[in-house]
mmCIF file with all atom_site columns, C-alpha atoms in Angstrom:
data_model
loop_
_atom_site.group_PDB
_atom_site.id
_atom_site.type_symbol
_atom_site.label_atom_id
_atom_site.label_alt_id
_atom_site.label_comp_id
_atom_site.label_asym_id
_atom_site.label_entity_id
_atom_site.label_seq_id
_atom_site.pdbx_PDB_ins_code
_atom_site.Cartn_x
_atom_site.Cartn_y
_atom_site.Cartn_z
_atom_site.occupancy
_atom_site.B_iso_or_equiv
_atom_site.pdbx_formal_charge
_atom_site.auth_seq_id
_atom_site.auth_comp_id
_atom_site.auth_asym_id
_atom_site.auth_atom_id
_atom_site.pdbx_PDB_model_num
ATOM 1   C CA . MET A 1 1   ? 109.839 65.913  83.589  1.00 0.00 ? 1   MET A CA 1
ATOM 2   C CA . LYS A 1 2   ? 110.605 67.597  86.953  1.00 0.00 ? 2   LYS A CA 1
ATOM 3   C CA . LYS A 1 3   ? 107.904 69.718  87.960  1.00 0.00 ? 3   LYS A CA 1
ATOM 4   C CA . ASN A 1 4   ? 108.603 73.746  89.042  1.00 0.00 ? 4   ASN A CA 1
ATOM 5   C CA . LYS A 1 5   ? 108.330 73.918  92.727  1.00 0.00 ? 5   LYS A CA 1
ATOM 6   C CA . GLN A 1 6   ? 104.478 76.285  93.234  1.00 0.00 ? 6   GLN A CA 1
ATOM 7   C CA . VAL A 1 7   ? 105.361 79.365  95.135  1.00 0.00 ? 7   VAL A CA 1
ATOM 8   C CA . ILE A 1 8   ? 102.362 81.026  97.036  1.00 0.00 ? 8   ILE A CA 1
ATOM 9   C CA . VAL A 1 9   ? 102.954 84.737  97.912  1.00 0.00 ? 9   VAL A CA 1
ATOM 10  C CA . VAL A 1 10  ? 100.665 86.237  100.350 1.00 0.00 ? 10  VAL A CA 1
ATOM 11  C CA . GLY A 1 11  ? 100.530 90.137  100.051 1.00 0.00 ? 11  GLY A CA 1
ATOM 12  C CA . GLY A 1 12  ? 100.959 92.113  96.850  1.00 0.00 ? 12  GLY A CA 1
ATOM 13  C CA . GLY A 1 13  ? 103.082 95.140  97.997  1.00 0.00 ? 13  GLY A CA 1
ATOM 14  C CA . ALA A 1 14  ? 106.623 95.904  97.216  1.00 0.00 ? 14  ALA A CA 1
ATOM 15  C CA . ALA A 1 15  ? 108.128 92.817  99.285  1.00 0.00 ? 15  ALA A CA 1
ATOM 16  C CA . GLY A 1 16  ? 105.807 90.592  97.752  1.00 0.00 ? 16  GLY A CA 1
ATOM 17  C CA . MET A 1 17  ? 106.374 91.652  93.915  1.00 0.00 ? 17  MET A CA 1
ATOM 18  C CA . VAL A 1 18  ? 109.982 91.479  94.232  1.00 0.00 ? 18  VAL A CA 1
ATOM 19  C CA . ALA A 1 19  ? 110.038 87.993  96.246  1.00 0.00 ? 19  ALA A CA 1
ATOM 20  C CA . ALA A 1 20  ? 107.701 86.920  93.418  1.00 0.00 ? 20  ALA A CA 1
ATOM 21  C CA . ILE A 1 21  ? 110.344 88.101  90.585  1.00 0.00 ? 21  ILE A CA 1
ATOM 22  C CA . SER A 1 22  ? 112.904 86.664  92.372  1.00 0.00 ? 22  SER A CA 1
ATOM 23  C CA . ALA A 1 23  ? 111.359 83.300  92.984  1.00 0.00 ? 23  ALA A CA 1
ATOM 24  C CA . ARG A 1 24  ? 110.055 83.378  89.300  1.00 0.00 ? 24  ARG A CA 1
ATOM 25  C CA . ARG A 1 25  ? 113.574 84.016  87.884  1.00 0.00 ? 25  ARG A CA 1
ATOM 26  C CA . LEU A 1 26  ? 114.596 81.030  90.077  1.00 0.00 ? 26  LEU A CA 1
ATOM 27  C CA . GLY A 1 27  ? 112.373 78.596  88.055  1.00 0.00 ? 27  GLY A CA 1
ATOM 28  C CA . ALA A 1 28  ? 109.356 78.690  90.416  1.00 0.00 ? 28  ALA A CA 1
ATOM 29  C CA . ASP A 1 29  ? 105.765 78.511  89.493  1.00 0.00 ? 29  ASP A CA 1
ATOM 30  C CA . VAL A 1 30  ? 104.301 81.900  91.583  1.00 0.00 ? 30  VAL A CA 1
ATOM 31  C CA . THR A 1 31  ? 101.069 82.916  92.619  1.00 0.00 ? 31  THR A CA 1
ATOM 32  C CA . ILE A 1 32  ? 100.725 86.569  94.270  1.00 0.00 ? 32  ILE A CA 1
ATOM 33  C CA . LEU A 1 33  ? 97.301  86.648  96.550  1.00 0.00 ? 33  LEU A CA 1
ATOM 34  C CA . GLU A 1 34  ? 96.401  90.229  97.340  1.00 0.00 ? 34  GLU A CA 1
ATOM 35  C CA . LYS A 1 35  ? 93.477  91.425  99.470  1.00 0.00 ? 35  LYS A CA 1
ATOM 36  C CA . ASN A 1 36  ? 93.067  94.541  97.577  1.00 0.00 ? 36  ASN A CA 1
ATOM 37  C CA . PRO A 1 37  ? 91.595  95.263  94.180  1.00 0.00 ? 37  PRO A CA 1
ATOM 38  C CA . ARG A 1 38  ? 95.533  96.191  93.123  1.00 0.00 ? 38  ARG A CA 1
ATOM 39  C CA . VAL A 1 39  ? 98.950  95.510  93.629  1.00 0.00 ? 39  VAL A CA 1
ATOM 40  C CA . GLY A 1 40  ? 101.140 97.748  94.779  1.00 0.00 ? 40  GLY A CA 1
ATOM 41  C CA . LYS A 1 41  ? 98.816  100.467 96.478  1.00 0.00 ? 41  LYS A CA 1
ATOM 42  C CA . LYS A 1 42  ? 101.117 101.389 99.231  1.00 0.00 ? 42  LYS A CA 1
ATOM 43  C CA . ILE A 1 43  ? 104.131 101.989 96.630  1.00 0.00 ? 43  ILE A CA 1
ATOM 44  C CA . LEU A 1 44  ? 102.323 104.864 95.263  1.00 0.00 ? 44  LEU A CA 1
ATOM 45  C CA . ALA A 1 45  ? 101.994 106.788 98.975  1.00 0.00 ? 45  ALA A CA 1
ATOM 46  C CA . THR A 1 46  ? 105.630 106.312 99.503  1.00 0.00 ? 46  THR A CA 1
ATOM 47  C CA . GLY A 1 47  ? 107.985 109.217 99.521  1.00 0.00 ? 47  GLY A CA 1
ATOM 48  C CA . ASN A 1 48  ? 104.780 111.615 99.037  1.00 0.00 ? 48  ASN A CA 1
ATOM 49  C CA . GLY A 1 49  ? 104.401 110.222 95.687  1.00 0.00 ? 49  GLY A CA 1
ATOM 50  C CA . ARG A 1 50  ? 107.835 109.767 94.686  1.00 0.00 ? 50  ARG A CA 1
ATOM 51  C CA . CYS A 1 51  ? 108.885 106.603 96.008  1.00 0.00 ? 51  CYS A CA 1
ATOM 52  C CA . ASN A 1 52  ? 112.312 106.100 97.943  1.00 0.00 ? 52  ASN A CA 1
ATOM 53  C CA . PHE A 1 53  ? 113.038 102.716 97.472  1.00 0.00 ? 53  PHE A CA 1
ATOM 54  C CA . THR A 1 54  ? 115.850 102.577 99.665  1.00 0.00 ? 54  THR A CA 1
ATOM 55  C CA . ASN A 1 55  ? 118.461 104.354 101.811 1.00 0.00 ? 55  ASN A CA 1
ATOM 56  C CA . ILE A 1 56  ? 122.326 104.339 100.879 1.00 0.00 ? 56  ILE A CA 1
ATOM 57  C CA . ASN A 1 57  ? 122.487 104.384 104.955 1.00 0.00 ? 57  ASN A CA 1
ATOM 58  C CA . ALA A 1 58  ? 120.601 101.474 105.697 1.00 0.00 ? 58  ALA A CA 1
ATOM 59  C CA . ASP A 1 59  ? 122.924 99.662  108.668 1.00 0.00 ? 59  ASP A CA 1
ATOM 60  C CA . ALA A 1 60  ? 122.131 96.924  111.269 1.00 0.00 ? 60  ALA A CA 1
ATOM 61  C CA . GLN A 1 61  ? 122.916 99.743  113.698 1.00 0.00 ? 61  GLN A CA 1
ATOM 62  C CA . TYR A 1 62  ? 119.548 101.550 112.935 1.00 0.00 ? 62  TYR A CA 1
ATOM 63  C CA . TYR A 1 63  ? 117.364 98.686  113.459 1.00 0.00 ? 63  TYR A CA 1
ATOM 64  C CA . HIS A 1 64  ? 116.285 97.242  117.145 1.00 0.00 ? 64  HIS A CA 1
ATOM 65  C CA . GLY A 1 65  ? 114.976 94.357  118.328 1.00 0.00 ? 65  GLY A CA 1
ATOM 66  C CA . ASN A 1 66  ? 115.225 90.971  120.094 1.00 0.00 ? 66  ASN A CA 1
ATOM 67  C CA . ASN A 1 67  ? 117.370 89.411  117.376 1.00 0.00 ? 67  ASN A CA 1
ATOM 68  C CA . PRO A 1 68  ? 120.118 91.950  115.973 1.00 0.00 ? 68  PRO A CA 1
ATOM 69  C CA . LYS A 1 69  ? 121.907 89.130  114.171 1.00 0.00 ? 69  LYS A CA 1
ATOM 70  C CA . PHE A 1 70  ? 118.811 88.940  111.763 1.00 0.00 ? 70  PHE A CA 1
ATOM 71  C CA . VAL A 1 71  ? 119.489 92.225  110.334 1.00 0.00 ? 71  VAL A CA 1
ATOM 72  C CA . TYR A 1 72  ? 123.108 91.710  109.435 1.00 0.00 ? 72  TYR A CA 1
ATOM 73  C CA . SER A 1 73  ? 121.823 88.342  107.796 1.00 0.00 ? 73  SER A CA 1
ATOM 74  C CA . ALA A 1 74  ? 119.103 90.374  105.772 1.00 0.00 ? 74  ALA A CA 1
ATOM 75  C CA . LEU A 1 75  ? 121.266 93.183  104.653 1.00 0.00 ? 75  LEU A CA 1
ATOM 76  C CA . SER A 1 76  ? 124.060 90.506  103.563 1.00 0.00 ? 76  SER A CA 1
ATOM 77  C CA . ASN A 1 77  ? 122.109 88.562  101.675 1.00 0.00 ? 77  ASN A CA 1
ATOM 78  C CA . PHE A 1 78  ? 120.110 91.712  99.783  1.00 0.00 ? 78  PHE A CA 1
ATOM 79  C CA . SER A 1 79  ? 122.282 94.638  100.791 1.00 0.00 ? 79  SER A CA 1
ATOM 80  C CA . VAL A 1 80  ? 121.363 98.047  99.709  1.00 0.00 ? 80  VAL A CA 1
ATOM 81  C CA . ASP A 1 81  ? 123.658 97.890  96.570  1.00 0.00 ? 81  ASP A CA 1
ATOM 82  C CA . ASP A 1 82  ? 121.790 94.923  95.419  1.00 0.00 ? 82  ASP A CA 1
ATOM 83  C CA . THR A 1 83  ? 118.292 96.711  95.912  1.00 0.00 ? 83  THR A CA 1
ATOM 84  C CA . ILE A 1 84  ? 119.875 99.562  93.412  1.00 0.00 ? 84  ILE A CA 1
ATOM 85  C CA . LYS A 1 85  ? 120.941 97.092  91.136  1.00 0.00 ? 85  LYS A CA 1
ATOM 86  C CA . PHE A 1 86  ? 117.823 95.148  91.171  1.00 0.00 ? 86  PHE A CA 1
ATOM 87  C CA . PHE A 1 87  ? 115.914 98.506  89.973  1.00 0.00 ? 87  PHE A CA 1
ATOM 88  C CA . GLU A 1 88  ? 118.084 99.792  87.606  1.00 0.00 ? 88  GLU A CA 1
ATOM 89  C CA . LYS A 1 89  ? 117.753 96.170  85.580  1.00 0.00 ? 89  LYS A CA 1
ATOM 90  C CA . LEU A 1 90  ? 114.264 97.129  85.538  1.00 0.00 ? 90  LEU A CA 1
ATOM 91  C CA . GLY A 1 91  ? 115.009 100.117 84.161  1.00 0.00 ? 91  GLY A CA 1
ATOM 92  C CA . ILE A 1 92  ? 114.849 102.673 86.983  1.00 0.00 ? 92  ILE A CA 1
ATOM 93  C CA . ALA A 1 93  ? 117.764 105.152 87.062  1.00 0.00 ? 93  ALA A CA 1
ATOM 94  C CA . PRO A 1 94  ? 118.402 105.839 91.241  1.00 0.00 ? 94  PRO A CA 1
ATOM 95  C CA . LYS A 1 95  ? 119.177 109.289 92.548  1.00 0.00 ? 95  LYS A CA 1
ATOM 96  C CA . VAL A 1 96  ? 120.401 110.112 96.371  1.00 0.00 ? 96  VAL A CA 1
ATOM 97  C CA . GLU A 1 97  ? 118.852 112.821 98.359  1.00 0.00 ? 97  GLU A CA 1
ATOM 98  C CA . ASP A 1 98  ? 118.862 114.542 101.596 1.00 0.00 ? 98  ASP A CA 1
ATOM 99  C CA . LEU A 1 99  ? 119.313 111.727 104.252 1.00 0.00 ? 99  LEU A CA 1
ATOM 100 C CA . GLY A 1 100 ? 120.673 109.160 101.812 1.00 0.00 ? 100 GLY A CA 1
ATOM 101 C CA . LYS A 1 101 ? 117.234 108.556 100.486 1.00 0.00 ? 101 LYS A CA 1
ATOM 102 C CA . VAL A 1 102 ? 117.159 106.820 96.814  1.00 0.00 ? 102 VAL A CA 1
ATOM 103 C CA . PHE A 1 103 ? 114.551 107.763 94.409  1.00 0.00 ? 103 PHE A CA 1
ATOM 104 C CA . PRO A 1 104 ? 113.832 107.013 91.067  1.00 0.00 ? 104 PRO A CA 1
ATOM 105 C CA . MET A 1 105 ? 115.108 109.785 88.569  1.00 0.00 ? 105 MET A CA 1
ATOM 106 C CA . SER A 1 106 ? 111.391 110.460 87.004  1.00 0.00 ? 106 SER A CA 1
ATOM 107 C CA . ASP A 1 107 ? 110.142 111.501 90.833  1.00 0.00 ? 107 ASP A CA 1
ATOM 108 C CA . GLN A 1 108 ? 106.959 109.357 90.215  1.00 0.00 ? 108 GLN A CA 1
ATOM 109 C CA . ALA A 1 109 ? 106.167 106.368 92.491  1.00 0.00 ? 109 ALA A CA 1
ATOM 110 C CA . SER A 1 110 ? 104.102 105.206 89.410  1.00 0.00 ? 110 SER A CA 1
ATOM 111 C CA . SER A 1 111 ? 107.337 104.259 87.576  1.00 0.00 ? 111 SER A CA 1
ATOM 112 C CA . VAL A 1 112 ? 108.276 101.926 90.140  1.00 0.00 ? 112 VAL A CA 1
ATOM 113 C CA . LEU A 1 113 ? 104.999 100.168 90.520  1.00 0.00 ? 113 LEU A CA 1
ATOM 114 C CA . ASP A 1 114 ? 104.943 100.163 86.515  1.00 0.00 ? 114 ASP A CA 1
ATOM 115 C CA . VAL A 1 115 ? 107.934 98.474  86.173  1.00 0.00 ? 115 VAL A CA 1
ATOM 116 C CA . LEU A 1 116 ? 107.436 95.848  88.786  1.00 0.00 ? 116 LEU A CA 1
ATOM 117 C CA . LEU A 1 117 ? 104.026 94.862  87.074  1.00 0.00 ? 117 LEU A CA 1
ATOM 118 C CA . TYR A 1 118 ? 105.582 95.024  83.829  1.00 0.00 ? 118 TYR A CA 1
ATOM 119 C CA . GLU A 1 119 ? 108.287 92.586  85.040  1.00 0.00 ? 119 GLU A CA 1
ATOM 120 C CA . LEU A 1 120 ? 105.827 90.360  86.885  1.00 0.00 ? 120 LEU A CA 1
ATOM 121 C CA . LYS A 1 121 ? 103.937 89.893  83.628  1.00 0.00 ? 121 LYS A CA 1
ATOM 122 C CA . GLN A 1 122 ? 107.166 89.526  81.185  1.00 0.00 ? 122 GLN A CA 1
ATOM 123 C CA . LEU A 1 123 ? 108.154 86.269  84.045  1.00 0.00 ? 123 LEU A CA 1
ATOM 124 C CA . GLY A 1 124 ? 104.506 84.919  83.748  1.00 0.00 ? 124 GLY A CA 1
ATOM 125 C CA . VAL A 1 125 ? 103.811 85.616  87.580  1.00 0.00 ? 125 VAL A CA 1
ATOM 126 C CA . LYS A 1 126 ? 99.873  85.231  88.001  1.00 0.00 ? 126 LYS A CA 1
ATOM 127 C CA . ILE A 1 127 ? 98.485  87.507  90.182  1.00 0.00 ? 127 ILE A CA 1
ATOM 128 C CA . VAL A 1 128 ? 95.171  87.034  92.091  1.00 0.00 ? 128 VAL A CA 1
ATOM 129 C CA . CYS A 1 129 ? 93.363  90.187  93.484  1.00 0.00 ? 129 CYS A CA 1
ATOM 130 C CA . ASP A 1 130 ? 90.398  90.383  96.155  1.00 0.00 ? 130 ASP A CA 1
ATOM 131 C CA . ALA A 1 131 ? 91.992  87.403  97.564  1.00 0.00 ? 131 ALA A CA 1
ATOM 132 C CA . ASN A 1 132 ? 91.676  87.737  101.418 1.00 0.00 ? 132 ASN A CA 1
ATOM 133 C CA . VAL A 1 133 ? 93.647  84.814  103.111 1.00 0.00 ? 133 VAL A CA 1
ATOM 134 C CA . LYS A 1 134 ? 91.440  83.477  105.818 1.00 0.00 ? 134 LYS A CA 1
ATOM 135 C CA . ASP A 1 135 ? 93.971  80.398  107.155 1.00 0.00 ? 135 ASP A CA 1
ATOM 136 C CA . ILE A 1 136 ? 97.269  78.565  106.010 1.00 0.00 ? 136 ILE A CA 1
ATOM 137 C CA . SER A 1 137 ? 97.758  75.152  106.910 1.00 0.00 ? 137 SER A CA 1
ATOM 138 C CA . LYS A 1 138 ? 100.347 72.475  106.220 1.00 0.00 ? 138 LYS A CA 1
ATOM 139 C CA . ASN A 1 139 ? 99.742  69.070  105.407 1.00 0.00 ? 139 ASN A CA 1
ATOM 140 C CA . GLY A 1 140 ? 102.592 67.982  103.154 1.00 0.00 ? 140 GLY A CA 1
ATOM 141 C CA . LYS A 1 141 ? 102.006 70.852  100.824 1.00 0.00 ? 141 LYS A CA 1
ATOM 142 C CA . PHE A 1 142 ? 100.889 74.350  102.067 1.00 0.00 ? 142 PHE A CA 1
ATOM 143 C CA . LEU A 1 143 ? 96.987  74.816  101.928 1.00 0.00 ? 143 LEU A CA 1
ATOM 144 C CA . ILE A 1 144 ? 96.039  78.555  101.545 1.00 0.00 ? 144 ILE A CA 1
ATOM 145 C CA . GLU A 1 145 ? 92.437  79.185  102.429 1.00 0.00 ? 145 GLU A CA 1
ATOM 146 C CA . LEU A 1 146 ? 90.445  82.779  101.172 1.00 0.00 ? 146 LEU A CA 1
ATOM 147 C CA . GLU A 1 147 ? 87.427  84.037  102.847 1.00 0.00 ? 147 GLU A CA 1
ATOM 148 C CA . ASP A 1 148 ? 85.483  83.086  99.720  1.00 0.00 ? 148 ASP A CA 1
ATOM 149 C CA . GLY A 1 149 ? 86.369  79.458  100.012 1.00 0.00 ? 149 GLY A CA 1
ATOM 150 C CA . LYS A 1 150 ? 88.994  79.303  97.603  1.00 0.00 ? 150 LYS A CA 1
ATOM 151 C CA . VAL A 1 151 ? 92.299  77.054  98.299  1.00 0.00 ? 151 VAL A CA 1
ATOM 152 C CA . TYR A 1 152 ? 95.517  77.291  96.870  1.00 0.00 ? 152 TYR A CA 1
ATOM 153 C CA . GLN A 1 153 ? 98.298  75.095  97.158  1.00 0.00 ? 153 GLN A CA 1
ATOM 154 C CA . GLY A 1 154 ? 101.953 75.429  96.952  1.00 0.00 ? 154 GLY A CA 1
ATOM 155 C CA . ASP A 1 155 ? 105.051 74.107  97.918  1.00 0.00 ? 155 ASP A CA 1
ATOM 156 C CA . ARG A 1 156 ? 106.274 77.277  99.624  1.00 0.00 ? 156 ARG A CA 1
ATOM 157 C CA . VAL A 1 157 ? 104.584 80.319  100.845 1.00 0.00 ? 157 VAL A CA 1
ATOM 158 C CA . ILE A 1 158 ? 106.148 83.565  101.295 1.00 0.00 ? 158 ILE A CA 1
ATOM 159 C CA . LEU A 1 159 ? 104.214 85.918  103.842 1.00 0.00 ? 159 LEU A CA 1
ATOM 160 C CA . THR A 1 160 ? 104.877 89.820  102.829 1.00 0.00 ? 160 THR A CA 1
ATOM 161 C CA . THR A 1 161 ? 101.293 91.085  104.410 1.00 0.00 ? 161 THR A CA 1
ATOM 162 C CA . GLY A 1 162 ? 103.048 93.946  105.951 1.00 0.00 ? 162 GLY A CA 1
ATOM 163 C CA . GLY A 1 163 ? 102.686 95.308  109.751 1.00 0.00 ? 163 GLY A CA 1
ATOM 164 C CA . LYS A 1 164 ? 100.146 96.921  111.097 1.00 0.00 ? 164 LYS A CA 1
ATOM 165 C CA . ALA A 1 165 ? 100.425 100.355 110.412 1.00 0.00 ? 165 ALA A CA 1
ATOM 166 C CA . MET A 1 166 ? 98.260  101.489 107.562 1.00 0.00 ? 166 MET A CA 1
ATOM 167 C CA . PRO A 1 167 ? 95.132  99.311  107.527 1.00 0.00 ? 167 PRO A CA 1
ATOM 168 C CA . ALA A 1 168 ? 93.705  101.179 104.741 1.00 0.00 ? 168 ALA A CA 1
ATOM 169 C CA . SER A 1 169 ? 96.370  99.798  102.579 1.00 0.00 ? 169 SER A CA 1
ATOM 170 C CA . GLY A 1 170 ? 95.815  96.532  103.369 1.00 0.00 ? 170 GLY A CA 1
ATOM 171 C CA . SER A 1 171 ? 98.618  96.410  106.422 1.00 0.00 ? 171 SER A CA 1
ATOM 172 C CA . ASP A 1 172 ? 96.151  95.189  109.241 1.00 0.00 ? 172 ASP A CA 1
ATOM 173 C CA . GLY A 1 173 ? 98.137  92.458  111.142 1.00 0.00 ? 173 GLY A CA 1
ATOM 174 C CA . ASN A 1 174 ? 96.493  89.738  109.424 1.00 0.00 ? 174 ASN A CA 1
ATOM 175 C CA . GLY A 1 175 ? 100.211 88.340  108.502 1.00 0.00 ? 175 GLY A CA 1
ATOM 176 C CA . TYR A 1 176 ? 100.976 88.086  112.408 1.00 0.00 ? 176 TYR A CA 1
ATOM 177 C CA . SER A 1 177 ? 97.891  85.485  112.886 1.00 0.00 ? 177 SER A CA 1
ATOM 178 C CA . LEU A 1 178 ? 98.792  83.720  109.720 1.00 0.00 ? 178 LEU A CA 1
ATOM 179 C CA . ALA A 1 179 ? 102.513 83.344  110.999 1.00 0.00 ? 179 ALA A CA 1
ATOM 180 C CA . ALA A 1 180 ? 101.321 82.276  114.638 1.00 0.00 ? 180 ALA A CA 1
ATOM 181 C CA . ARG A 1 181 ? 99.065  79.383  113.401 1.00 0.00 ? 181 ARG A CA 1
ATOM 182 C CA . LEU A 1 182 ? 102.047 78.063  111.048 1.00 0.00 ? 182 LEU A CA 1
ATOM 183 C CA . GLY A 1 183 ? 104.238 77.723  114.593 1.00 0.00 ? 183 GLY A CA 1
ATOM 184 C CA . HIS A 1 184 ? 106.000 81.164  114.191 1.00 0.00 ? 184 HIS A CA 1
ATOM 185 C CA . THR A 1 185 ? 106.544 82.933  117.232 1.00 0.00 ? 185 THR A CA 1
ATOM 186 C CA . VAL A 1 186 ? 105.373 86.656  117.297 1.00 0.00 ? 186 VAL A CA 1
ATOM 187 C CA . ILE A 1 187 ? 106.663 89.175  119.907 1.00 0.00 ? 187 ILE A CA 1
ATOM 188 C CA . ASP A 1 188 ? 104.464 91.855  121.334 1.00 0.00 ? 188 ASP A CA 1
ATOM 189 C CA . ILE A 1 189 ? 104.112 94.750  118.630 1.00 0.00 ? 189 ILE A CA 1
ATOM 190 C CA . PHE A 1 190 ? 104.395 98.709  119.474 1.00 0.00 ? 190 PHE A CA 1
ATOM 191 C CA . PRO A 1 191 ? 104.396 101.533 116.832 1.00 0.00 ? 191 PRO A CA 1
ATOM 192 C CA . ALA A 1 192 ? 107.747 102.598 115.742 1.00 0.00 ? 192 ALA A CA 1
ATOM 193 C CA . PHE A 1 193 ? 106.599 105.617 113.855 1.00 0.00 ? 193 PHE A CA 1
ATOM 194 C CA . VAL A 1 194 ? 103.920 107.704 115.246 1.00 0.00 ? 194 VAL A CA 1
ATOM 195 C CA . GLN A 1 195 ? 102.660 110.996 115.468 1.00 0.00 ? 195 GLN A CA 1
ATOM 196 C CA . LEU A 1 196 ? 103.103 113.753 118.117 1.00 0.00 ? 196 LEU A CA 1
ATOM 197 C CA . LYS A 1 197 ? 100.284 115.693 118.670 1.00 0.00 ? 197 LYS A CA 1
ATOM 198 C CA . LEU A 1 198 ? 100.902 119.556 119.780 1.00 0.00 ? 198 LEU A CA 1
ATOM 199 C CA . GLU A 1 199 ? 98.965  122.480 120.676 1.00 0.00 ? 199 GLU A CA 1
ATOM 200 C CA . GLY A 1 200 ? 99.244  125.959 119.774 1.00 0.00 ? 200 GLY A CA 1
ATOM 201 C CA . PRO A 1 201 ? 97.934  128.613 117.769 1.00 0.00 ? 201 PRO A CA 1
ATOM 202 C CA . TYR A 1 202 ? 100.249 128.232 114.955 1.00 0.00 ? 202 TYR A CA 1
ATOM 203 C CA . PHE A 1 203 ? 100.358 124.687 113.995 1.00 0.00 ? 203 PHE A CA 1
ATOM 204 C CA . LYS A 1 204 ? 97.364  124.566 111.571 1.00 0.00 ? 204 LYS A CA 1
ATOM 205 C CA . ARG A 1 205 ? 99.163  127.164 109.434 1.00 0.00 ? 205 ARG A CA 1
ATOM 206 C CA . LEU A 1 206 ? 102.158 124.455 109.067 1.00 0.00 ? 206 LEU A CA 1
ATOM 207 C CA . ASP A 1 207 ? 99.594  121.835 107.539 1.00 0.00 ? 207 ASP A CA 1
ATOM 208 C CA . GLY A 1 208 ? 101.708 119.820 104.795 1.00 0.00 ? 208 GLY A CA 1
ATOM 209 C CA . VAL A 1 209 ? 105.219 121.948 105.670 1.00 0.00 ? 209 VAL A CA 1
ATOM 210 C CA . LYS A 1 210 ? 108.232 119.437 105.733 1.00 0.00 ? 210 LYS A CA 1
ATOM 211 C CA . PHE A 1 211 ? 111.936 120.041 106.465 1.00 0.00 ? 211 PHE A CA 1
ATOM 212 C CA . VAL A 1 212 ? 114.930 118.242 107.673 1.00 0.00 ? 212 VAL A CA 1
ATOM 213 C CA . GLY A 1 213 ? 115.312 119.066 111.509 1.00 0.00 ? 213 GLY A CA 1
ATOM 214 C CA . THR A 1 214 ? 116.291 117.574 114.894 1.00 0.00 ? 214 THR A CA 1
ATOM 215 C CA . ALA A 1 215 ? 113.601 116.263 117.325 1.00 0.00 ? 215 ALA A CA 1
ATOM 216 C CA . GLU A 1 216 ? 114.956 116.122 121.335 1.00 0.00 ? 216 GLU A CA 1
ATOM 217 C CA . ILE A 1 217 ? 113.190 114.463 124.214 1.00 0.00 ? 217 ILE A CA 1
ATOM 218 C CA . ILE A 1 218 ? 114.089 116.628 127.729 1.00 0.00 ? 218 ILE A CA 1
ATOM 219 C CA . HIS A 1 219 ? 113.350 115.360 131.026 1.00 0.00 ? 219 HIS A CA 1
ATOM 220 C CA . ASN A 1 220 ? 114.211 117.071 134.123 1.00 0.00 ? 220 ASN A CA 1
ATOM 221 C CA . ASN A 1 221 ? 115.879 119.833 132.038 1.00 0.00 ? 221 ASN A CA 1
ATOM 222 C CA . LYS A 1 222 ? 118.274 117.048 130.799 1.00 0.00 ? 222 LYS A CA 1
ATOM 223 C CA . SER A 1 223 ? 118.312 115.905 127.192 1.00 0.00 ? 223 SER A CA 1
ATOM 224 C CA . VAL A 1 224 ? 117.642 111.772 126.873 1.00 0.00 ? 224 VAL A CA 1
ATOM 225 C CA . ALA A 1 225 ? 117.410 111.305 123.042 1.00 0.00 ? 225 ALA A CA 1
ATOM 226 C CA . SER A 1 226 ? 117.907 113.266 120.151 1.00 0.00 ? 226 SER A CA 1
ATOM 227 C CA . ASP A 1 227 ? 117.558 112.539 116.442 1.00 0.00 ? 227 ASP A CA 1
ATOM 228 C CA . ARG A 1 228 ? 117.463 114.116 113.054 1.00 0.00 ? 228 ARG A CA 1
ATOM 229 C CA . GLY A 1 229 ? 115.444 113.588 109.961 1.00 0.00 ? 229 GLY A CA 1
ATOM 230 C CA . ASP A 1 230 ? 112.151 114.522 108.254 1.00 0.00 ? 230 ASP A CA 1
ATOM 231 C CA . ILE A 1 231 ? 109.793 116.723 110.401 1.00 0.00 ? 231 ILE A CA 1
ATOM 232 C CA . LEU A 1 232 ? 106.303 116.809 108.839 1.00 0.00 ? 232 LEU A CA 1
ATOM 233 C CA . PHE A 1 233 ? 103.402 118.807 110.100 1.00 0.00 ? 233 PHE A CA 1
ATOM 234 C CA . THR A 1 234 ? 99.904  117.261 109.645 1.00 0.00 ? 234 THR A CA 1
#
């Protein structure tokens, strides 16, 4: 009897759960290793607790990097339409709002997390929490070593650890070092979404105010860049 492929997903956020569901549907035995006490922690914080899970305007032209062809490949393999259909199949009715953001009709991020957890359970995906991956090596198969000394073995490993933008949620950059130890090239990282600190007597009163507006950079009395989107005062 042919044995199923063993797939280990490192990181139990949105990407990790979707990857685990997809791999399991293709017949693999899947285990998610998540460093937090529970999976999907960041999902509950997205979209001010409403979870905008995709954007109908997502296009390669809005992505920047040293390998722009990758974006075309990624979006062609799993498009915005594919994303919406994926969640519709799980029971999430989508609605499109300003700037193309797609939210669940319930306006609750917990709805998205609930259907993902339900599907993982129905498919029999194993979830291991408080599992902080220390190292990944390959000797025929992948060996995933945890901080507590436990070792998991897999035919395939999917890294979905997130970036370095929100350490409190588990995205502390550990995935970069794990990828590098497996031989991948990691380019220098820098913030893509940062706050602007402004001085003035009225900004404290605007705490929590959010609206759609245009931000513009002016240098030597000339406009050098501008963009339109959500502006949030914190």
